[in-house]
């Protein structure tokens, strides 16, 4: 009987200790979100020196490819990572005659399945890009993305609009990550101009929401991180010459570079309204960060005097979050666990005497 009681006591103490380390205290969480909206993305190709107007646009784009990838994962302490993912792609052409495998019947041009990390709440519904925010009871990690409209698909004056979000919240111990990636590649054929060069213009507006918090009531190991990356790349398909642009919000520096020069002499930023290539993180409690825009910001680029030839223009945009949480019970709770263990030792000694 004593032996059976001892076993029950060991189980009770073990269960209590496990609960202390796993349970989340009230008003405790680690949170991160990165959401990027791009609207009115326009690509203009005009004769060198001409104004960037619709009437001057030579319409040299020939084909396009769109890709979306969403992933979300959760790793419990001592457990195995579980991941959910969703993605999609579509292609089309403008020349010699328009055709597309993308959706152009009134819905989004391309939507990827939402990713909700297994083992946590599946809070994000398909095509719902609302910011869920932090709370003291729920845990989730999710990602979604969509190309709402695209100029080269609609061919009716509509410009390109995209939206993507990665968001993670932990009220339990573990690691959660979320990631979205939007890729768009457009092939530009300027070989139709054999006697003059062309100028390429890129313009769009963007709204970035990037922030996170660590709000714990006691000690532990915590990390909150969120990031955004936006890169435009123009490549000459024959010579391999390449220009890249990473908008940073620094109007004093030309962020357009090529593979041969530090700064591309024929590449000029027209607008650089904010930093779209930013990562923020915190690892102490309590703490927070916020690199969000207060409104849509304008961005613009001009690459002048492109020689006749075949070019590819690509946009790659990523939003990421990563949160880690290892909550350590408060000293009072640890003291109670210690008393329970001492009691177990006393029971053990008494049983040996008997």
PDB file of N, CA, C and O in Angstrom, residues 79 192 240 272:
ATOM      1  N   UNK A  79       9.853  18.928 -28.849  1.00  0.00           N
ATOM      2  CA  UNK A  79       9.030  18.241 -29.846  1.00  0.00           C
ATOM      3  C   UNK A  79       9.567  18.381 -31.260  1.00  0.00           C
ATOM      4  O   UNK A  79      10.673  18.870 -31.491  1.00  0.00           O
ATOM      5  N   UNK A 192      12.444  45.542 -80.366  1.00  0.00           N
ATOM      6  CA  UNK A 192      11.701  46.176 -81.458  1.00  0.00           C
ATOM      7  C   UNK A 192      12.276  47.557 -81.768  1.00  0.00           C
ATOM      8  O   UNK A 192      11.983  48.124 -82.813  1.00  0.00           O
ATOM      9  N   UNK A 240      23.733  39.407 -69.728  1.00  0.00           N
ATOM     10  CA  UNK A 240      23.790  39.108 -68.317  1.00  0.00           C
ATOM     11  C   UNK A 240      23.907  40.338 -67.437  1.00  0.00           C
ATOM     12  O   UNK A 240      23.965  40.216 -66.209  1.00  0.00           O
ATOM     13  N   UNK A 272      11.592  57.201 -52.859  1.00  0.00           N
ATOM     14  CA  UNK A 272      11.963  56.131 -51.935  1.00  0.00           C
ATOM     15  C   UNK A 272      11.342  56.468 -50.578  1.00  0.00           C
ATOM     16  O   UNK A 272      11.994  56.971 -49.672  1.00  0.00           O
TER      17      UNK A 272
END
